[in-house]
PDB file of C-alpha atoms in Angstrom:
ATOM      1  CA  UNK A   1      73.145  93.632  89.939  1.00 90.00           C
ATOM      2  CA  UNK A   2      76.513  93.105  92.247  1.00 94.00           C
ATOM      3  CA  UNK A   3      79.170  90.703  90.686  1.00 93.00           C
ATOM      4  CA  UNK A   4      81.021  87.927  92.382  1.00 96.00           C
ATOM      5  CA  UNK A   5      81.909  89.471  95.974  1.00 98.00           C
ATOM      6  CA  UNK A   6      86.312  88.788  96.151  1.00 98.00           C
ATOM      7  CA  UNK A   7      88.196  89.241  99.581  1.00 97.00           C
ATOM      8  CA  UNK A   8      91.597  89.513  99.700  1.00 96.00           C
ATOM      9  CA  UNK A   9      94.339  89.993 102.544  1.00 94.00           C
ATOM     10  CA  UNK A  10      97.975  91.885 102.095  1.00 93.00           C
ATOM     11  CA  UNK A  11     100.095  91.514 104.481  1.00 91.00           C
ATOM     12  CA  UNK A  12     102.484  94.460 105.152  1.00 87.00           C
ATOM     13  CA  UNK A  13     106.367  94.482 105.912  1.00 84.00           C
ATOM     14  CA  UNK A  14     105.098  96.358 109.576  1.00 81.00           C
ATOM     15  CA  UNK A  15     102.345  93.312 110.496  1.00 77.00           C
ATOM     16  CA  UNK A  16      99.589  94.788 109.728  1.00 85.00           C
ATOM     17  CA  UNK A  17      96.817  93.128 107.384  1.00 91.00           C
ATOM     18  CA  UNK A  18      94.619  94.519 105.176  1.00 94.00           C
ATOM     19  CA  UNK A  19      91.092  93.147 103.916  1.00 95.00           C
ATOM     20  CA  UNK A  20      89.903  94.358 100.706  1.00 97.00           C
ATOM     21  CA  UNK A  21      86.595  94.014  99.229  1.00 97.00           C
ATOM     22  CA  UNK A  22      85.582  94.010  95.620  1.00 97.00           C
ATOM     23  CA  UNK A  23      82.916  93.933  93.534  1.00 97.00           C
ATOM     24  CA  UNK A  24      80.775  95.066  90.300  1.00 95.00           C
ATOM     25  CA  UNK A  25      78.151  97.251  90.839  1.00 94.00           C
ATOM     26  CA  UNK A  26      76.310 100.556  91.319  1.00 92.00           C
ATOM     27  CA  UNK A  27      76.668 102.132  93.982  1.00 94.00           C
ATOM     28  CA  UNK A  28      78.117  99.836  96.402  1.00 96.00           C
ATOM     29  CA  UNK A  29      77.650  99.422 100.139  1.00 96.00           C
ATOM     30  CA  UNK A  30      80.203  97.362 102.301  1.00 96.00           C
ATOM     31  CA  UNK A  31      79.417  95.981 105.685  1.00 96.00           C
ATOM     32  CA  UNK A  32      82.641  93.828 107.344  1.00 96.00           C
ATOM     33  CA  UNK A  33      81.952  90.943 110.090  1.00 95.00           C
ATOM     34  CA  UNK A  34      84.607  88.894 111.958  1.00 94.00           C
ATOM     35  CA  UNK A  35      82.994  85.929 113.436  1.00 94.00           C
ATOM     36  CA  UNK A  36      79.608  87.225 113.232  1.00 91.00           C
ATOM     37  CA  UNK A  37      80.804  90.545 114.972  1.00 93.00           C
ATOM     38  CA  UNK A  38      79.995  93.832 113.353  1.00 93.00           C
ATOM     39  CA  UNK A  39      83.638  95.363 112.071  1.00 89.00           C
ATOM     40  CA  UNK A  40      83.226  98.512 110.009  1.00 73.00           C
ATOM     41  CA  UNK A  41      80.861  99.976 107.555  1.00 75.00           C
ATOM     42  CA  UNK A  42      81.129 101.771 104.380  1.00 80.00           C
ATOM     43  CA  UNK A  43      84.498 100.853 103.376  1.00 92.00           C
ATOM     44  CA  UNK A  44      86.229  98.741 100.462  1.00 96.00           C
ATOM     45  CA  UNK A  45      89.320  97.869 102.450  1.00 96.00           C
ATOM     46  CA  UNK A  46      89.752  97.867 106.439  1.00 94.00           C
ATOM     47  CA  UNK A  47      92.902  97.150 108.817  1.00 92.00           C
ATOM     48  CA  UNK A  48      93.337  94.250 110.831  1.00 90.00           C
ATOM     49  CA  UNK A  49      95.371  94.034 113.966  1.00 83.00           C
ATOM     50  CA  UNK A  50      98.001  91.594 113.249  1.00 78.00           C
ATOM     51  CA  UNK A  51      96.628  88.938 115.462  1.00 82.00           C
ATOM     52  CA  UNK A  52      93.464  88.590 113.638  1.00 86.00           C
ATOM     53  CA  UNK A  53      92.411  85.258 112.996  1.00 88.00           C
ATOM     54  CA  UNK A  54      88.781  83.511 112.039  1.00 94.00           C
ATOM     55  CA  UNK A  55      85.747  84.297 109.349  1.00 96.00           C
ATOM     56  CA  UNK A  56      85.775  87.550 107.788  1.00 96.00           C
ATOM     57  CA  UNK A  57      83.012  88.431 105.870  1.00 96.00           C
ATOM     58  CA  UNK A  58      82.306  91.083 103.119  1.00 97.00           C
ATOM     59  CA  UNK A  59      78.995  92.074 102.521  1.00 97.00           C
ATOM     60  CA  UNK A  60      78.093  94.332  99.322  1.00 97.00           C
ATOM     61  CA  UNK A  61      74.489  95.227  98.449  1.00 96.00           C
ATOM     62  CA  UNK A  62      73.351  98.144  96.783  1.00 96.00           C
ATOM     63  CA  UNK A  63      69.315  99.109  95.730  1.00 95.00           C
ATOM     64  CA  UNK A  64      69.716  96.087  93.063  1.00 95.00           C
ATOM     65  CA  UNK A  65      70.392  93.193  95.047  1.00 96.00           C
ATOM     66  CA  UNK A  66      73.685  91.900  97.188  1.00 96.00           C
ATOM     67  CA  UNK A  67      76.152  89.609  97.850  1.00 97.00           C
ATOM     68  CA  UNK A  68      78.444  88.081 100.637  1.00 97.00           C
ATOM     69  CA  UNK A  69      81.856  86.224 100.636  1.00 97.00           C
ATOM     70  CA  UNK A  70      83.523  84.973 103.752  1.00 97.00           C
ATOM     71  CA  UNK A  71      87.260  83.708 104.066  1.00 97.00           C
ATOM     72  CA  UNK A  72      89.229  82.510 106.773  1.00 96.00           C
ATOM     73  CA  UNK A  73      92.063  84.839 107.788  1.00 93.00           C
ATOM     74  CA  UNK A  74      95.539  83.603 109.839  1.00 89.00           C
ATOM     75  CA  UNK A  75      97.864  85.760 111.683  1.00 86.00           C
ATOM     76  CA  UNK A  76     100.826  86.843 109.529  1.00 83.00           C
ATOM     77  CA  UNK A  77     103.909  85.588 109.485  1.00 75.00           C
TER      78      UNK A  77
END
């Protein structure tokens, strides 16, 4: 089974974000939305642009069963 699904945003000295996704699990798929849109597939971490704002959301499933977290991101500062 997939643990507790954790999101979490760096923000670099350049502008740009990062999301990364983490989880506990077998053979892990990740799925990114923002805002319901369809972001990226297959990877852990993505870039942002550094105007992203709204609901990101990381999904993880694998052949066992899944799990979803969604947080809000602001710009950086």
């Amino acid at each position: 089974p997939i643990g507790s699904v954790e999101v979490s945003i760096i923000c670099s000295s350049s502008g740009v974000m990062r999301a990364s996704c983490s989880s506990e699990g077998d053979q892990l798929l990740y799925n990114w939305t923002r805002n319901g849109d369809s972001m990226m597939d297959g990877n852990s971490s993505i870039d942002l642009d550094e105007g992203t704002d709204g609901k990101i959301t990381c999904s993880v499933k694998n052949h066992v069963s899944h799990g979803q977290t969604t947080i809000n991101v602001k710009p950086c500062t």
